[in-house]
mmCIF file of C-alpha atoms and ligand atoms in Angstrom:
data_model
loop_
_atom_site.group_PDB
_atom_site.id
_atom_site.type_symbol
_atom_site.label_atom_id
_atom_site.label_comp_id
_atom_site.label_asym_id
_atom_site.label_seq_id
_atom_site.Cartn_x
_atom_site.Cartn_y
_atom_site.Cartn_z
ATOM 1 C CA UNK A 1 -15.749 -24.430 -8.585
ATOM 2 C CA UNK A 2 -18.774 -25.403 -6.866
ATOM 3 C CA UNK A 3 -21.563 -27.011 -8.463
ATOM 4 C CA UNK A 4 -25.289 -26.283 -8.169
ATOM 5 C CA UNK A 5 -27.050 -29.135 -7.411
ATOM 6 C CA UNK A 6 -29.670 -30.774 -9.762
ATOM 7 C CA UNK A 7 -32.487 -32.877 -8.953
ATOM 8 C CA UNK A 8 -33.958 -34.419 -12.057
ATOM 9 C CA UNK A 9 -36.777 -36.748 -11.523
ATOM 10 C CA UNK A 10 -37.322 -39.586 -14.251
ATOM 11 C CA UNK A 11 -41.582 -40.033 -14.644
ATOM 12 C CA UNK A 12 -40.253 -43.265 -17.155
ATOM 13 C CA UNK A 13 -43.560 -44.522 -18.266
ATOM 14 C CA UNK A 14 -45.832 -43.080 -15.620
ATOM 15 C CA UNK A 15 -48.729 -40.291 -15.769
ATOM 16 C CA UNK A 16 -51.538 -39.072 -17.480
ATOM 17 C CA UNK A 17 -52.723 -35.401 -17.536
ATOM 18 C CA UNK A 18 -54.966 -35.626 -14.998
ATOM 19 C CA UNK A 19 -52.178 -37.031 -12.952
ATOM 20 C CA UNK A 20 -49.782 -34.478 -14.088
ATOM 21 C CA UNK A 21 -51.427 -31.716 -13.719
ATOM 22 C CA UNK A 22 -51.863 -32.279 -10.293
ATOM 23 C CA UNK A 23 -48.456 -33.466 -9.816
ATOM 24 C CA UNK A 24 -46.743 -30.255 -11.275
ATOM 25 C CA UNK A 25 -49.177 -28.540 -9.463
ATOM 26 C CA UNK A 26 -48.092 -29.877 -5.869
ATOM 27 C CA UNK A 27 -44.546 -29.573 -6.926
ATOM 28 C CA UNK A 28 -44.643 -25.544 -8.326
ATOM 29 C CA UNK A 29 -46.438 -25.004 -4.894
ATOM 30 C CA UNK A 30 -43.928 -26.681 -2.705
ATOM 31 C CA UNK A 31 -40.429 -25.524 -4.334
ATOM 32 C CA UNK A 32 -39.991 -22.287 -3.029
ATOM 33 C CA UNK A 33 -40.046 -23.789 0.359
ATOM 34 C CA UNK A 34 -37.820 -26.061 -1.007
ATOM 35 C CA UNK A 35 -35.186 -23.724 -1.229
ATOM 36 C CA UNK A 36 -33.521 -22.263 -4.887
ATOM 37 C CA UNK A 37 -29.920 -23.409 -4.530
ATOM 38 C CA UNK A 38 -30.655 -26.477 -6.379
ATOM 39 C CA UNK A 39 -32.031 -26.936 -9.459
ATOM 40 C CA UNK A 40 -35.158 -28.936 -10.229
ATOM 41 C CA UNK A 41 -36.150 -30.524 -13.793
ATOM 42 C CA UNK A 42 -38.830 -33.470 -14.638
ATOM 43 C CA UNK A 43 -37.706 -35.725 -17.548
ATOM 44 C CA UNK A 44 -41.644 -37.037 -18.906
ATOM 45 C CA UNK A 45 -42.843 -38.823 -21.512
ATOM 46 C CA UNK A 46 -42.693 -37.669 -24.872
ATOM 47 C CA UNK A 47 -46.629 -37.406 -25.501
ATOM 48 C CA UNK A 48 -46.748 -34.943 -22.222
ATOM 49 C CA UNK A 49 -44.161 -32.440 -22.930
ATOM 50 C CA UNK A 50 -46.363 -29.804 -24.207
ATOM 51 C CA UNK A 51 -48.404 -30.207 -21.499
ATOM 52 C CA UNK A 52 -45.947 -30.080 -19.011
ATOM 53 C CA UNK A 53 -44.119 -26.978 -21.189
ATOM 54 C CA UNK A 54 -47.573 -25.531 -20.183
ATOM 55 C CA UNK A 55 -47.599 -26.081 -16.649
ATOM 56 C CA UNK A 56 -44.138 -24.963 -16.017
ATOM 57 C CA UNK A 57 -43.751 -22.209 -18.096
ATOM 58 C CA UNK A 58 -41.710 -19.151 -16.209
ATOM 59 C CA UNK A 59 -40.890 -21.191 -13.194
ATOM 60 C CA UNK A 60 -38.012 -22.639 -11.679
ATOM 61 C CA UNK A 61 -38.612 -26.214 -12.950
ATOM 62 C CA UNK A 62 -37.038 -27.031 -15.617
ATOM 63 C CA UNK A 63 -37.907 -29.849 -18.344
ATOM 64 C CA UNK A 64 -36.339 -33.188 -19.732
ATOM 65 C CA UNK A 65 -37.012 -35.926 -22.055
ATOM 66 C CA UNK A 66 -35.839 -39.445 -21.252
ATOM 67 C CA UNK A 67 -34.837 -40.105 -24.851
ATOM 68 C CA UNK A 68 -33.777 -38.937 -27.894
ATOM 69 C CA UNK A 69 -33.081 -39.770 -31.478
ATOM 70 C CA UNK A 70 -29.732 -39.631 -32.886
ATOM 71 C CA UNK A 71 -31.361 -37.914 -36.019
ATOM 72 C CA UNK A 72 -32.210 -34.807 -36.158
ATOM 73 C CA UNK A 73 -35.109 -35.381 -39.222
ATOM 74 C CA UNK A 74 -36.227 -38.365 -41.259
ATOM 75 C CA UNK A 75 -37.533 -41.710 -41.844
ATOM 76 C CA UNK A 76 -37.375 -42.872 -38.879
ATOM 77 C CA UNK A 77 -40.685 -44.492 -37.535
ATOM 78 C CA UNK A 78 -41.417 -44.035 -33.818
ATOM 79 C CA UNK A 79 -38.127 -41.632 -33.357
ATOM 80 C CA UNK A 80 -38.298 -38.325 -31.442
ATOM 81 C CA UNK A 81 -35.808 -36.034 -32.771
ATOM 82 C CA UNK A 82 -33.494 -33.638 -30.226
ATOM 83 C CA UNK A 83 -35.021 -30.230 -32.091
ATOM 84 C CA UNK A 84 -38.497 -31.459 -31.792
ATOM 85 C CA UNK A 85 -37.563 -32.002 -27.656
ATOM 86 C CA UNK A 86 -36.025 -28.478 -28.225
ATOM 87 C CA UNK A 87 -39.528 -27.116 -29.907
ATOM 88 C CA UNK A 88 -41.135 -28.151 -26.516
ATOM 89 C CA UNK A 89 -38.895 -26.467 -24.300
ATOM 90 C CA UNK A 90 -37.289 -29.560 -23.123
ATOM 91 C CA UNK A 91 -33.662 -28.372 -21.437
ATOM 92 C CA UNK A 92 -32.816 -32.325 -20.558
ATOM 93 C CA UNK A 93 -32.507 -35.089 -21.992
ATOM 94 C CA UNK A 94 -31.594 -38.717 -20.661
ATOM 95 C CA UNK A 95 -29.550 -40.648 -23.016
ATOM 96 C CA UNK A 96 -28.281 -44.395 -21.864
ATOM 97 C CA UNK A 97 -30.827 -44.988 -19.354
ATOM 98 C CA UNK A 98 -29.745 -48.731 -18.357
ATOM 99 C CA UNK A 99 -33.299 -49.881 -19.205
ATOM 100 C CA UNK A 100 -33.258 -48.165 -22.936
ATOM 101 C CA UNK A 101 -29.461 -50.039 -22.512
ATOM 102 C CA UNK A 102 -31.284 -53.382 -21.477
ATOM 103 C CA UNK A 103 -34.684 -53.541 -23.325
ATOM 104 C CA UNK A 104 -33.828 -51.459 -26.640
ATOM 105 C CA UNK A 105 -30.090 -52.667 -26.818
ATOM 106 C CA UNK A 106 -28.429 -49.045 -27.278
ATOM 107 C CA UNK A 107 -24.911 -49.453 -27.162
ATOM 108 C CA UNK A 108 -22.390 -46.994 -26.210
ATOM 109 C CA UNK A 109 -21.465 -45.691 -29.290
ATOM 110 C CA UNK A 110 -25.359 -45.046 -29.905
ATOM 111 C CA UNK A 111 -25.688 -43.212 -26.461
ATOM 112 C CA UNK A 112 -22.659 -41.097 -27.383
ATOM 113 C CA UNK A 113 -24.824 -40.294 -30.639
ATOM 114 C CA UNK A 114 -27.448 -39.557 -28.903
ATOM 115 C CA UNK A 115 -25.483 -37.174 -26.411
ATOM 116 C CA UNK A 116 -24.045 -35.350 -29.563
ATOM 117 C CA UNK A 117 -27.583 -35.227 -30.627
ATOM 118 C CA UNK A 118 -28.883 -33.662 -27.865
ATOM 119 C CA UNK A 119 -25.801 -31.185 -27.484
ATOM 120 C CA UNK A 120 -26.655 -29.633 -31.309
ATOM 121 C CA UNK A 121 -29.903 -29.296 -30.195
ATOM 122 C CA UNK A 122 -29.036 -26.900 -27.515
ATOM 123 C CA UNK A 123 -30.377 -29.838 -25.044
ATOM 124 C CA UNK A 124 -27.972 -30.954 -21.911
ATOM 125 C CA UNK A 125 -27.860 -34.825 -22.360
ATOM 126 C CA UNK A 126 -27.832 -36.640 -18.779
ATOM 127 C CA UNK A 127 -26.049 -39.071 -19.966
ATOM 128 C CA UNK A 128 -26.536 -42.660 -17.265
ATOM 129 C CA UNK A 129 -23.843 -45.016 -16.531
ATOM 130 C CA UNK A 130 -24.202 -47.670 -14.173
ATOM 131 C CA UNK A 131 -22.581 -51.260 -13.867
ATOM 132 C CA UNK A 132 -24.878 -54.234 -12.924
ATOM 133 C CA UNK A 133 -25.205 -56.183 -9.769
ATOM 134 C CA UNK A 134 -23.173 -59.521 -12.250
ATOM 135 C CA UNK A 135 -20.338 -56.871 -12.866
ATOM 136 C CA UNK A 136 -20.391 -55.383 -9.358
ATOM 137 C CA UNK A 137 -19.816 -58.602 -8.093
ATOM 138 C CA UNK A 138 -16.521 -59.897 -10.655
ATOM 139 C CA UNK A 139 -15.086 -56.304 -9.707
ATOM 140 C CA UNK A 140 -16.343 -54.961 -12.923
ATOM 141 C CA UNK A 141 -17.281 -51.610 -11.980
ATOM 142 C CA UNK A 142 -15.114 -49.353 -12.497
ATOM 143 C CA UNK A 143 -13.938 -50.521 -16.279
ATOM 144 C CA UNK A 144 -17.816 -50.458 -17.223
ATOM 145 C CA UNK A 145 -18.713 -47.163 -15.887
ATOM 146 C CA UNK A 146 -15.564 -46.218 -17.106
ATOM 147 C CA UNK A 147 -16.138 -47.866 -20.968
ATOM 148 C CA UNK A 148 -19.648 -45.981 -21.159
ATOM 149 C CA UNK A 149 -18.223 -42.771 -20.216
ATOM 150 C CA UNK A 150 -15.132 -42.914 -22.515
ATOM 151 C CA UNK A 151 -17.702 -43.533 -25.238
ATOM 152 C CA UNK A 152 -19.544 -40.324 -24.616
ATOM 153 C CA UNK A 153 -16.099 -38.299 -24.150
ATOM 154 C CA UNK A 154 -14.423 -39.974 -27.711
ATOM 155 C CA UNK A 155 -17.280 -38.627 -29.371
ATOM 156 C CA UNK A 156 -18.703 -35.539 -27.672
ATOM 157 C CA UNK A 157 -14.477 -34.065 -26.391
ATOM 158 C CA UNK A 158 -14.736 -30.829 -27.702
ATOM 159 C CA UNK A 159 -18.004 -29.854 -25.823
ATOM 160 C CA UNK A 160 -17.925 -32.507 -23.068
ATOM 161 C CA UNK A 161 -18.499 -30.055 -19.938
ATOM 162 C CA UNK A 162 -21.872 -29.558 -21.589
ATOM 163 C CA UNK A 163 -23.102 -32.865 -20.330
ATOM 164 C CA UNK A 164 -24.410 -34.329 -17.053
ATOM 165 C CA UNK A 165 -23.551 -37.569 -16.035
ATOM 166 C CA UNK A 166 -25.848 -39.869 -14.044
ATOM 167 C CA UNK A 167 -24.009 -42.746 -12.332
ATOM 168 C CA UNK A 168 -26.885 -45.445 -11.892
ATOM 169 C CA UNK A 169 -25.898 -48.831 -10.393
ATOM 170 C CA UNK A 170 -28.653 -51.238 -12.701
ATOM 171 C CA UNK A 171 -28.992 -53.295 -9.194
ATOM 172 C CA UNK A 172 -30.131 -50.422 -7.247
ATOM 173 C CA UNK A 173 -32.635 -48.790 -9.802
ATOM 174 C CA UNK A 174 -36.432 -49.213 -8.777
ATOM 175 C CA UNK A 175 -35.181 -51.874 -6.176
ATOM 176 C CA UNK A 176 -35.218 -50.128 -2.933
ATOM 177 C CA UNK A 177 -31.567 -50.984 -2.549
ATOM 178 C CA UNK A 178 -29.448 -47.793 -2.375
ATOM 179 C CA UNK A 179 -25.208 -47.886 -3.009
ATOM 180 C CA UNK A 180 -24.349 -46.592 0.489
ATOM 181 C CA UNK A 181 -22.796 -42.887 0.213
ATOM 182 C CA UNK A 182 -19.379 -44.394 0.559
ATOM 183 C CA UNK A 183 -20.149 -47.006 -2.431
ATOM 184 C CA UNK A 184 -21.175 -44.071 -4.872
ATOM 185 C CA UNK A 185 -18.609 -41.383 -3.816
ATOM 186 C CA UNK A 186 -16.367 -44.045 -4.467
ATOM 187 C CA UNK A 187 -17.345 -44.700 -8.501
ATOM 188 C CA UNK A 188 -18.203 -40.502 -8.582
ATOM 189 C CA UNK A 189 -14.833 -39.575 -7.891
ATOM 190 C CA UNK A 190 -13.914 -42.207 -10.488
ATOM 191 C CA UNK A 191 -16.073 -40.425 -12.730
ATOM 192 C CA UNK A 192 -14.595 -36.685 -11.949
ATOM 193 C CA UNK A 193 -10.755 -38.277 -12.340
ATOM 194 C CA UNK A 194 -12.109 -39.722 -16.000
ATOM 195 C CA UNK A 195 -13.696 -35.716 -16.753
ATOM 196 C CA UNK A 196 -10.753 -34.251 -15.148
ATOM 197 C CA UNK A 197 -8.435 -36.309 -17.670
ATOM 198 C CA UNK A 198 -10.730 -35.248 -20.761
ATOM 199 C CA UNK A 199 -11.031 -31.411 -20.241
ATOM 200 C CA UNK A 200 -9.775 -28.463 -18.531
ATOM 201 C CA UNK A 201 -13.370 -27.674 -17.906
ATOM 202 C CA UNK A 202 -14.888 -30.761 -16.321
ATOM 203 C CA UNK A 203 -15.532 -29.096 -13.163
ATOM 204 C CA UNK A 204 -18.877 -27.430 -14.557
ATOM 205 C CA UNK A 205 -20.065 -31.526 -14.933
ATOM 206 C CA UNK A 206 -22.741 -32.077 -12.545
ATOM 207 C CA UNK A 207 -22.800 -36.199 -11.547
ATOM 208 C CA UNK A 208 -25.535 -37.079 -10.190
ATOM 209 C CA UNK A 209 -26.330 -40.163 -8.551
ATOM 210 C CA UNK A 210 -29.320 -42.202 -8.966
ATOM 211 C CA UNK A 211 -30.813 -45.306 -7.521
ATOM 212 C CA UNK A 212 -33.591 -45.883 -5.091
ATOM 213 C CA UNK A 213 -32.765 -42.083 -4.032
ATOM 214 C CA UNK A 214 -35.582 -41.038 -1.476
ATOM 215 C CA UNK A 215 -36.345 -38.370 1.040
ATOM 216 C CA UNK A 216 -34.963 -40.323 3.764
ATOM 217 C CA UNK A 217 -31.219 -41.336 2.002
ATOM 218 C CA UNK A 218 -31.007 -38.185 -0.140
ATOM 219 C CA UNK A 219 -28.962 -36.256 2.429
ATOM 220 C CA UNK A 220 -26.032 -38.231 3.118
ATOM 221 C CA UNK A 221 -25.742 -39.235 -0.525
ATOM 222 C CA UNK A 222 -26.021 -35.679 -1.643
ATOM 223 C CA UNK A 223 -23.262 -34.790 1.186
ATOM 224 C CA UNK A 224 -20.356 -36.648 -0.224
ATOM 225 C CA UNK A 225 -18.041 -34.115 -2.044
ATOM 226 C CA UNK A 226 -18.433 -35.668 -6.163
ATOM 227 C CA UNK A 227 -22.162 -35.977 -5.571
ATOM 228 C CA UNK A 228 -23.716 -32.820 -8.015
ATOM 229 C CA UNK A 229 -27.358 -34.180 -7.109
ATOM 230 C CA UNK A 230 -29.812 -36.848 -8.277
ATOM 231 C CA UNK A 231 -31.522 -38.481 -10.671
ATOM 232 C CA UNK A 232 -35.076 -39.617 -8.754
ATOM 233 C CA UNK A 233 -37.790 -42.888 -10.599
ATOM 234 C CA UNK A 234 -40.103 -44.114 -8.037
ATOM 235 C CA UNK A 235 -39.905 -41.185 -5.658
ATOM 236 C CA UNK A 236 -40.004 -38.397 -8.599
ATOM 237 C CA UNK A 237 -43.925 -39.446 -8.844
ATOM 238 C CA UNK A 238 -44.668 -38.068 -5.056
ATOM 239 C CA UNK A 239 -44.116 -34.503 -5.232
ATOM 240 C CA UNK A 240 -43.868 -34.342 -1.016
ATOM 241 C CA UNK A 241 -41.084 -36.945 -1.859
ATOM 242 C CA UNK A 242 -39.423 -35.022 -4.396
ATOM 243 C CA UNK A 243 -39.426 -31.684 -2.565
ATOM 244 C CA UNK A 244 -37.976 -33.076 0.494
ATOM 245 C CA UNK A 245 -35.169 -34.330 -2.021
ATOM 246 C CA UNK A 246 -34.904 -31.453 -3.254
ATOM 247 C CA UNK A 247 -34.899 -29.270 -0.272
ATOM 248 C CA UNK A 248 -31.912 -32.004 0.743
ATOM 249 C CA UNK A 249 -30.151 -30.337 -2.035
ATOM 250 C CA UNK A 250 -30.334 -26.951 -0.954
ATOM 251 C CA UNK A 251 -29.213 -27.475 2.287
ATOM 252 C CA UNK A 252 -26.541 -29.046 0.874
ATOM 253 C CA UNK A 253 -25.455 -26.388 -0.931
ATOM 254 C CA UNK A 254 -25.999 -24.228 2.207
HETATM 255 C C1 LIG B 1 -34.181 -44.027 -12.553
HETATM 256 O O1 LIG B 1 -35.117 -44.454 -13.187
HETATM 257 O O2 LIG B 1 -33.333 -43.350 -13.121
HETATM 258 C C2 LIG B 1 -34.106 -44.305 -11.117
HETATM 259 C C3 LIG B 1 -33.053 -43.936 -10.452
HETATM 260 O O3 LIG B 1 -35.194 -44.956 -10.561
HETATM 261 P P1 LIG B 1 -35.476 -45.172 -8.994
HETATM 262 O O4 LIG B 1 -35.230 -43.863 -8.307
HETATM 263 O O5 LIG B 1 -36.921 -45.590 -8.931
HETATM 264 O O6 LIG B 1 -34.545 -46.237 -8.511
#
């Protein structure tokens, strides 16, 4: 089966609706040029979704959340719950972002929550893995992409082709250093193997890569053979950056 590439940029804490506005702008001008055999989605802060919602409303980019509660309603100060994402047309949500990991502490079993949260909600979780530079170096890598994963799979088996997975090396996210192709190809295909064992339908799993991903790289990343498109930080915010990655896309798909 081939997969249709996504490109998903990640705003993380970044915009305002000036800023947006123009932003979304630039981008719904630039993606038919872009080409349509990828798909495109922005994953924005929480406050901005009905704004965005707005902006994109009919067209071919789609919307995401970067978080999500693992309740759906309740006492839960500060929590954003998967159908109030759902309310506000968001069709993505990341779950296990390695910062939420680092800075908030969310565990596996929590991200798995989070991914069955997202799932009831009718909400595709992009659910990030990603080893850091520490474990890369001991020869970590594949047993802690491979623990995060199993954690989503053990709890979310029954509907697991729903998801898209993100692999995200923590060492190459926001630093400017990239994996090389053959580096993330490499932890992809052990990704796909890890799917493949779960269900019979784990070839409709996009895995995307992410990690410093820019115009210039995104090609021969998104040519390697388990690499279902992109999940874009820094150069998400630059929507001549972001088209070019996503016109990568659909040429790769050409
Ligand atoms: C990310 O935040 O998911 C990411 C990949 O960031 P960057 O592209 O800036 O490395």
């Amino acid at each position: 089966m081939t997969r249709k590439k996504l490109i998903a940029g990640n705003w993380k804490m970044n915009g305002s609706l000036e800023a947006n506005q123009a932003l979304v702008r630039d981008l719904l001008a630039g993606l038919p040029q872009a080409g349509s055999r990828a798909d495109a989605a922005c994953c924005v802060p929480a406050p901005y979704l009905a704004q965005v919602q707005q902006l994109t409303q009919g067209s071919a980019l789609a919307l995401g959340a970067q978080d999500v509660s693992v309740h759906a309603a309740g006492a839960y100060t500060g929590e954003v719950s998967a159908p109030m994402l759902r309310e506000f047309g968001a069709r993505y949500a990341i779950v296990g972002h390695s910062e939420r990991r680092q800075y908030h502490g969310e565990t596996d079993a929590q991200v798995a929550d989070k991914a069955k949260a997202a799932l009831a909600a009718g909400i595709t979780p992009i659910v990030c893995v990603g080893e850091t530079l520490a474990e890369r170096e001991s020869g970590q890598t594949e047993a802690v992409v491979k623990r995060q994963l199993a954690a989503v799979i053990h709890v979310n088996g029954h509907c697991i082709s729903e998801i898209v997975v993100a692999y995200e090396p923590v060492w190459a996210i926001g630093t400017g250093k990239t994996a090389t192709p053959e580096q993330a190809q490499q932890v992809h295909a052990v990704l796909r193997a890890q799917l493949h064992a779960a269900s019979s339908r784990d070839d409709r799993v996009r895995i995307l890569y992410g990690g410093s991903m820019n115009a210039a790289n995104a090609a021969s990343l998104l040519a390697q053979p388990d690499i279902d498109g992109g999940l874009i930080g820094g150069a998400s915010l630059k929507a001549a950056d972001f088209l070019q990655i996503i016109a990568a896309a659909s040429a790769a798909a050409a």
